[in-house]
Structures are given as structure tokens and as C-alpha cells.
């Protein structure tokens, strides 16, 4: 159903329109508009029950009232694929703890700011193995499994790009991808999988720090390469290349922020050694405290 078709079928069209005070709430509000053509339109708000507002046709976007309350799994199937409809669909899904949404081949993820353990369980990893994207609900495991299957079928390297703003969950998404691939490689390469998963938090400590927005913010770019054994998708070896490290954070950072985690690990171990306690245990405790702080970012970010 196109905008022109709606214009021809009804004089009271459901629309999204810009929030006059976006800092106080959602960027777009729901309403119904009257008026045809490219001239002024009158929008009656649905959410606030306020007085009608005068806008231009370019200010409003068509809205469907037939979308399910919990949203749709693939935003490409929305009746109107525009910015407010996309944001509204993500918000609907987020309200039901559905943090993943497809837009065609792209996966959108929203930080839940709480633990959703069942979402990353071993049972979930087994469920997504061998399943095409779209068969099961959107998930980062689906992308990881597609890359794994493409390696087997096409015998070509595969790439997964993870991007987003600070605190969006890039580090956690990368961990979930590696954890998924490792889970399905343990029979052939259990020692390497265990080493990779165990080394990841320590390596991240050299480039992650607490900021005002994120208790475990990656202050660097990371390219992780995983090689597979010939004729299969099990791990053979791996490497991590870092770039654009925020080196200035070592000596200078904003009030309320911290330098890299690893320096606090070293300080805790040195203090423990001076006090005659087990330095290794103290460093482990410091690492555990940092991990707890990172996991608790939902309450403090």
C-alpha cells in the first residue's frame, strides 16, 4: 500500500510526525492527518491527545495500524519502511525482550541492559545449527551459523562486520559469535576453543576501559581472524589485530572515566604482593570485579 494509494482511499490517514520536543520523549509521535496533495496537512495526535497541529506533507510519514503489537521479525516486511516505522518496530520488539531484528540480510541489535541468559544458552546454539536465516527468530547465532555453512559450501572466507555506537553491545556480539563457532568446533578442536574463549577477556583488558556511557567500552578497533581446518568448519588457529588504540587514555581521561582495565589488574596484584597475599588471586579478583562491573552496566550506564 503506497502513500498515494492511501491518499486516494481515505481522508484520515495514520501517520508519524516529528515530536516538537524530542529530548523529552520519542522522536516521532503517532497521529492522523487530513489534507491531500503537497500542501499543508492537519495532524491530530494519538499519543498526547493534544490539539491538532499544522504540518507539511513532507513532515509526516505513513503509518500502518495493522502491525502486530510485538512487532515483526524482519523490518523489510513492514507496510511502510521509513525511519519512524523502523524505530517503532524495534521499540515494540524491545518491549517484549526481542532485542534482535532483521532488515533483510542485516541484523539490528539493541542493548537490553539486563541479562538474558536463555538467549545464549547451549540449547539455543544447538537450535540454530544448520537453520537458514528467517526460520528461527532473529539472532546473532543465525549470522554466525550462516558464515559457518558458507565456509563449508563455498570454500571461501566469510566476514561479519559488527558496528555501532559506544555501549551498543559490539563486544558482547563478538563474544557471542566466537562462543557459537567454538561450541560447534569443540569435538575437533576443544583445546583451541577453550584457549580462545579464555584469552579473550584478558586481551580485551588491554583495550577496554570504563567511560561515562559504558563500563566496558572498547577503545580500539579489532579484527579477529579465525582459520578453519581444511575441508571443515572447525577451528584451526586464530589471530587478533588491533588498531586505532586510544593511547592517550593511559595518561589522560575525562572525569568519571578510567584508564584501561589491565592497569588496575597490575596495581591490584602489586598491592597484594606488598601486603604478603597471593598476587595471582588478587589480580583474578580485580579481573572478576571488572567483569562484574561490565556485566552490571545496565544499572549504571
Coordinates of C-alpha atoms in Angstrom, one line a residue:
X1 CA 0.0 0.0 0.0
X2 CA 1.6 3.2 -1.1
X3 CA 1.2 6.7 0.2
X4 CA -0.6 7.8 -3.0
X5 CA -3.0 4.8 -2.6
X6 CA -3.8 5.8 0.9
X7 CA -4.4 9.4 -0.2
X8 CA -7.0 8.1 -2.6
X9 CA -8.7 5.7 -0.2
X10 CA -9.1 7.8 2.9
X11 CA -9.1 11.3 4.1
X12 CA -7.9 10.4 7.6
X13 CA -4.6 8.7 7.3
X14 CA -2.5 7.2 10.2
X15 CA 0.9 8.9 10.2
X16 CA 4.0 9.5 12.2
X17 CA 5.1 13.1 12.7
X18 CA 8.1 14.7 14.4
X19 CA 7.9 15.3 18.1
X20 CA 8.2 19.0 18.8
X21 CA 10.2 18.1 22.0
X22 CA 12.2 15.0 21.0
X23 CA 14.5 15.4 24.0
X24 CA 11.5 14.8 26.3
X25 CA 10.4 11.5 24.7
X26 CA 10.2 9.7 21.4
X27 CA 11.5 11.3 18.2
X28 CA 8.2 10.6 16.4
X29 CA 4.6 10.7 17.5
X30 CA 1.5 8.9 16.2
X31 CA -1.4 10.8 14.7
X32 CA -4.0 11.0 11.9
X33 CA -3.8 13.6 9.2
X34 CA -6.2 15.1 6.8
X35 CA -5.4 17.0 3.7
X36 CA -4.3 15.9 0.3
X37 CA -1.5 16.9 -2.1
X38 CA 1.7 18.7 -1.3
X39 CA 0.1 21.5 0.7
X40 CA -0.4 21.8 4.5
X41 CA -1.8 18.9 6.4
X42 CA -3.6 18.9 9.8
X43 CA -2.4 16.2 12.2
X44 CA -4.5 15.1 15.2
X45 CA -2.2 13.5 17.8
X46 CA -3.0 10.0 19.0
X47 CA -0.5 9.7 21.9
X48 CA -0.9 13.0 23.6
X49 CA -4.5 13.9 22.9
X50 CA -3.4 17.5 22.2
X51 CA -4.6 20.0 19.8
X52 CA -4.2 19.4 16.0
X53 CA -1.0 20.7 14.5
X54 CA -0.3 22.1 11.1
X55 CA 2.5 20.5 9.1
X56 CA 3.5 20.0 5.5
X57 CA 3.2 16.7 3.7
X58 CA 7.0 16.3 3.8
X59 CA 6.9 16.3 7.6
X60 CA 4.8 13.3 8.0
X61 CA 5.4 9.6 7.2
X62 CA 2.7 7.0 6.6
X63 CA 2.0 4.6 9.4
X64 CA 0.3 1.2 9.4
X65 CA -2.2 0.2 12.1
X66 CA -2.1 -3.5 11.1
X67 CA 1.4 -4.3 12.6
X68 CA 1.4 -6.8 15.5
X69 CA 1.9 -5.5 19.0
X70 CA 5.1 -7.4 19.4
X71 CA 6.5 -6.1 16.0
X72 CA 7.8 -8.1 13.1
X73 CA 11.0 -10.1 12.9
X74 CA 12.1 -8.6 9.6
X75 CA 11.6 -4.9 9.2
X76 CA 11.7 -5.3 5.4
X77 CA 8.2 -6.8 5.7
X78 CA 6.7 -3.6 7.2
X79 CA 4.0 -2.0 5.2
X80 CA 6.0 1.3 5.2
X81 CA 9.7 1.1 5.6
X82 CA 10.6 4.6 6.8
X83 CA 12.6 5.8 9.8
X84 CA 9.7 6.2 12.3
X85 CA 8.2 2.8 11.3
X86 CA 11.6 1.1 11.7
X87 CA 12.2 2.7 15.1
X88 CA 8.6 1.9 16.2
X89 CA 9.1 -1.8 15.2
X90 CA 12.4 -2.0 17.1
X91 CA 10.8 -0.5 20.2
X92 CA 7.8 -2.9 20.1
X93 CA 10.2 -5.9 19.9
X94 CA 12.4 -4.5 22.6
X95 CA 9.4 -4.2 25.0
X96 CA 9.0 -8.0 24.6
X97 CA 12.7 -8.7 25.2
X98 CA 13.2 -9.3 21.5
X99 CA 16.5 -7.4 21.1
X100 CA 17.3 -8.7 17.6
X101 CA 15.5 -7.6 14.4
X102 CA 16.4 -8.3 10.7
X103 CA 16.3 -5.7 8.0
X104 CA 16.8 -8.0 5.1
X105 CA 20.3 -9.6 5.5
X106 CA 21.3 -7.1 8.2
X107 CA 20.8 -7.8 11.9
X108 CA 20.0 -4.9 14.3
X109 CA 20.7 -5.5 18.0
X110 CA 19.6 -3.3 20.9
X111 CA 21.4 -3.5 24.2
X112 CA 18.9 -5.0 26.7
X113 CA 20.8 -3.6 29.7
X114 CA 20.0 -6.8 31.6
X115 CA 21.0 -10.5 31.4
X116 CA 19.0 -12.7 29.0
X117 CA 20.8 -15.9 29.8
X118 CA 18.4 -18.2 27.9
X119 CA 19.1 -16.2 24.7
X120 CA 22.7 -17.5 24.6
X121 CA 22.3 -21.0 26.1
X122 CA 23.8 -24.1 24.7
X123 CA 20.3 -25.2 23.7
X124 CA 19.9 -22.0 21.6
X125 CA 23.3 -22.7 19.9
X126 CA 22.2 -26.2 19.0
X127 CA 18.8 -24.9 17.7
X128 CA 20.4 -22.5 15.2
X129 CA 22.8 -25.0 13.7
X130 CA 22.0 -25.7 10.1
X131 CA 19.0 -23.4 10.1
X132 CA 18.6 -20.8 7.4
X133 CA 18.2 -17.2 8.3
X134 CA 14.5 -16.4 8.9
X135 CA 13.5 -19.9 10.0
X136 CA 14.0 -19.1 13.7
X137 CA 13.7 -15.7 15.4
X138 CA 16.4 -13.1 14.6
X139 CA 19.6 -13.9 16.4
X140 CA 23.4 -13.2 16.1
X141 CA 23.7 -17.0 16.2
X142 CA 21.9 -17.2 12.8
X143 CA 24.5 -14.9 11.2
X144 CA 27.4 -16.9 12.8
X145 CA 25.9 -20.2 11.5
X146 CA 25.4 -18.8 8.0
X147 CA 29.1 -17.9 7.9
X148 CA 30.0 -21.3 9.1
X149 CA 27.8 -23.0 6.5
X150 CA 29.1 -20.8 3.7
X151 CA 32.7 -21.8 4.6
X152 CA 31.7 -25.4 4.2
X153 CA 29.7 -25.0 0.9
X154 CA 31.6 -22.3 -0.9
X155 CA 35.1 -22.9 0.5
X156 CA 35.6 -19.1 0.7
X157 CA 36.4 -16.8 3.5
X158 CA 33.5 -15.1 5.3
X159 CA 33.3 -11.8 7.1
X160 CA 30.9 -10.5 9.8
X161 CA 31.1 -6.7 10.4
X162 CA 29.9 -5.6 13.9
X163 CA 29.5 -1.8 14.2
X164 CA 27.6 0.6 16.5
X165 CA 27.9 3.4 19.0
X166 CA 29.6 3.1 22.4
X167 CA 27.6 0.8 24.7
X168 CA 25.5 -0.7 21.8
X169 CA 26.9 -4.2 22.6
X170 CA 29.6 -4.7 19.9
X171 CA 31.9 -6.5 22.3
X172 CA 29.2 -8.8 23.6
X173 CA 28.0 -9.6 20.0
X174 CA 31.6 -10.6 19.0
X175 CA 31.8 -12.8 22.1
X176 CA 28.5 -14.5 21.2
X177 CA 29.7 -15.1 17.6
X178 CA 33.0 -16.6 18.8
X179 CA 31.2 -18.6 21.5
X180 CA 28.8 -20.0 18.9
X181 CA 31.6 -21.0 16.5
X182 CA 33.6 -22.5 19.3
X183 CA 30.6 -24.5 20.6
X184 CA 30.3 -26.2 17.2
X185 CA 34.0 -26.9 16.9
X186 CA 34.7 -28.4 20.3
X187 CA 34.7 -32.0 19.1
X188 CA 37.5 -31.4 16.7
X189 CA 39.4 -28.6 18.4
X190 CA 38.4 -28.4 22.0
X191 CA 41.8 -27.2 23.4
X192 CA 42.0 -24.3 20.9
X193 CA 38.3 -23.3 21.5
X194 CA 38.9 -23.2 25.3
X195 CA 42.1 -21.2 24.8
X196 CA 40.4 -18.6 22.6
X197 CA 37.4 -18.1 24.9
X198 CA 39.7 -17.9 28.0
X199 CA 42.2 -15.5 26.4
X200 CA 39.5 -13.0 25.1
X201 CA 38.8 -11.2 28.4
X202 CA 42.5 -10.8 29.2
X203 CA 43.2 -9.4 25.7
X204 CA 40.2 -7.0 25.9
X205 CA 41.6 -5.7 29.2
X206 CA 44.4 -4.1 27.3
X207 CA 42.0 -2.0 25.2
X208 CA 38.8 -1.7 27.2
X209 CA 38.1 1.0 29.8
X210 CA 35.2 2.4 31.9
X211 CA 33.6 5.5 30.3
X212 CA 30.6 7.6 31.4
X213 CA 28.4 5.6 29.0
X214 CA 29.9 2.2 29.2
X215 CA 31.7 0.3 32.0
X216 CA 33.5 -1.9 29.5
X217 CA 34.0 0.3 26.4
X218 CA 36.3 -0.9 23.7
X219 CA 38.7 2.0 23.0
X220 CA 40.1 0.4 19.8
X221 CA 39.2 -1.4 16.6
X222 CA 39.6 -5.1 16.4
X223 CA 39.9 -7.5 13.5
X224 CA 39.6 -11.1 14.6
X225 CA 40.6 -13.9 12.1
X226 CA 39.6 -17.5 12.6
X227 CA 41.1 -20.1 10.4
X228 CA 39.4 -23.4 9.9
X229 CA 40.7 -26.9 9.2
X230 CA 40.8 -28.0 5.6
X231 CA 37.5 -29.5 4.5
X232 CA 35.6 -28.4 7.6
X233 CA 34.5 -25.5 9.8
X234 CA 36.3 -26.4 13.0
X235 CA 38.9 -24.0 14.4
X236 CA 42.5 -24.4 13.2
X237 CA 44.1 -21.2 14.6
X238 CA 43.2 -17.6 15.2
X239 CA 44.7 -14.1 15.5
X240 CA 43.5 -10.7 16.7
X241 CA 44.7 -7.4 15.1
X242 CA 44.0 -4.2 16.9
X243 CA 44.2 -0.6 15.5
X244 CA 43.3 2.9 16.5
X245 CA 44.0 2.3 20.1
X246 CA 43.2 5.3 22.3
X247 CA 46.7 5.5 23.7
X248 CA 46.1 8.9 25.3
X249 CA 43.8 7.3 27.8
X250 CA 46.8 5.9 29.7
X251 CA 47.8 9.3 30.9
X252 CA 44.7 11.4 30.5
X253 CA 40.9 10.7 30.6
X254 CA 37.7 12.6 31.4
X255 CA 36.5 13.0 35.0
X256 CA 34.5 9.9 36.0
X257 CA 36.2 7.7 33.5
X258 CA 39.1 5.3 33.9
X259 CA 42.2 4.1 32.1
X260 CA 42.5 0.5 30.7
X261 CA 41.4 -2.4 32.9
X262 CA 44.8 -4.1 32.7
X263 CA 46.5 -1.3 34.6
X264 CA 44.1 -1.8 37.6
X265 CA 44.8 -5.6 37.4
X266 CA 48.5 -4.9 37.7
X267 CA 48.0 -2.4 40.6
X268 CA 45.9 -4.9 42.5
X269 CA 48.5 -7.6 42.1
X270 CA 51.3 -5.3 43.2
X271 CA 49.3 -4.2 46.3
X272 CA 48.6 -7.8 47.2
X273 CA 52.3 -8.7 46.8
X274 CA 53.2 -5.8 49.1
X275 CA 50.7 -7.0 51.7
X276 CA 52.0 -10.5 51.5
X277 CA 48.9 -12.0 49.9
X278 CA 48.5 -14.1 46.8
X279 CA 49.2 -11.7 43.9
X280 CA 47.6 -14.0 41.4
X281 CA 44.5 -14.3 43.4
X282 CA 44.3 -10.6 43.9
X283 CA 44.7 -10.0 40.1
X284 CA 42.0 -12.5 39.5
X285 CA 39.7 -10.8 42.0
X286 CA 40.4 -7.5 40.2
X287 CA 39.5 -9.0 36.9
X288 CA 36.4 -10.5 38.3
X289 CA 35.4 -7.2 39.8
X290 CA 35.9 -5.5 36.4
X291 CA 33.9 -8.2 34.7
X292 CA 31.1 -7.8 37.3
X293 CA 31.1 -4.0 36.6
X294 CA 30.9 -4.6 32.9
X295 CA 28.0 -7.1 33.3
X296 CA 26.3 -4.6 35.6
X297 CA 26.5 -1.8 33.1
X298 CA 22.7 -2.0 32.7
X299 CA 22.3 -0.4 36.2
X300 CA 25.0 2.2 35.8
X301 CA 25.3 3.1 32.1

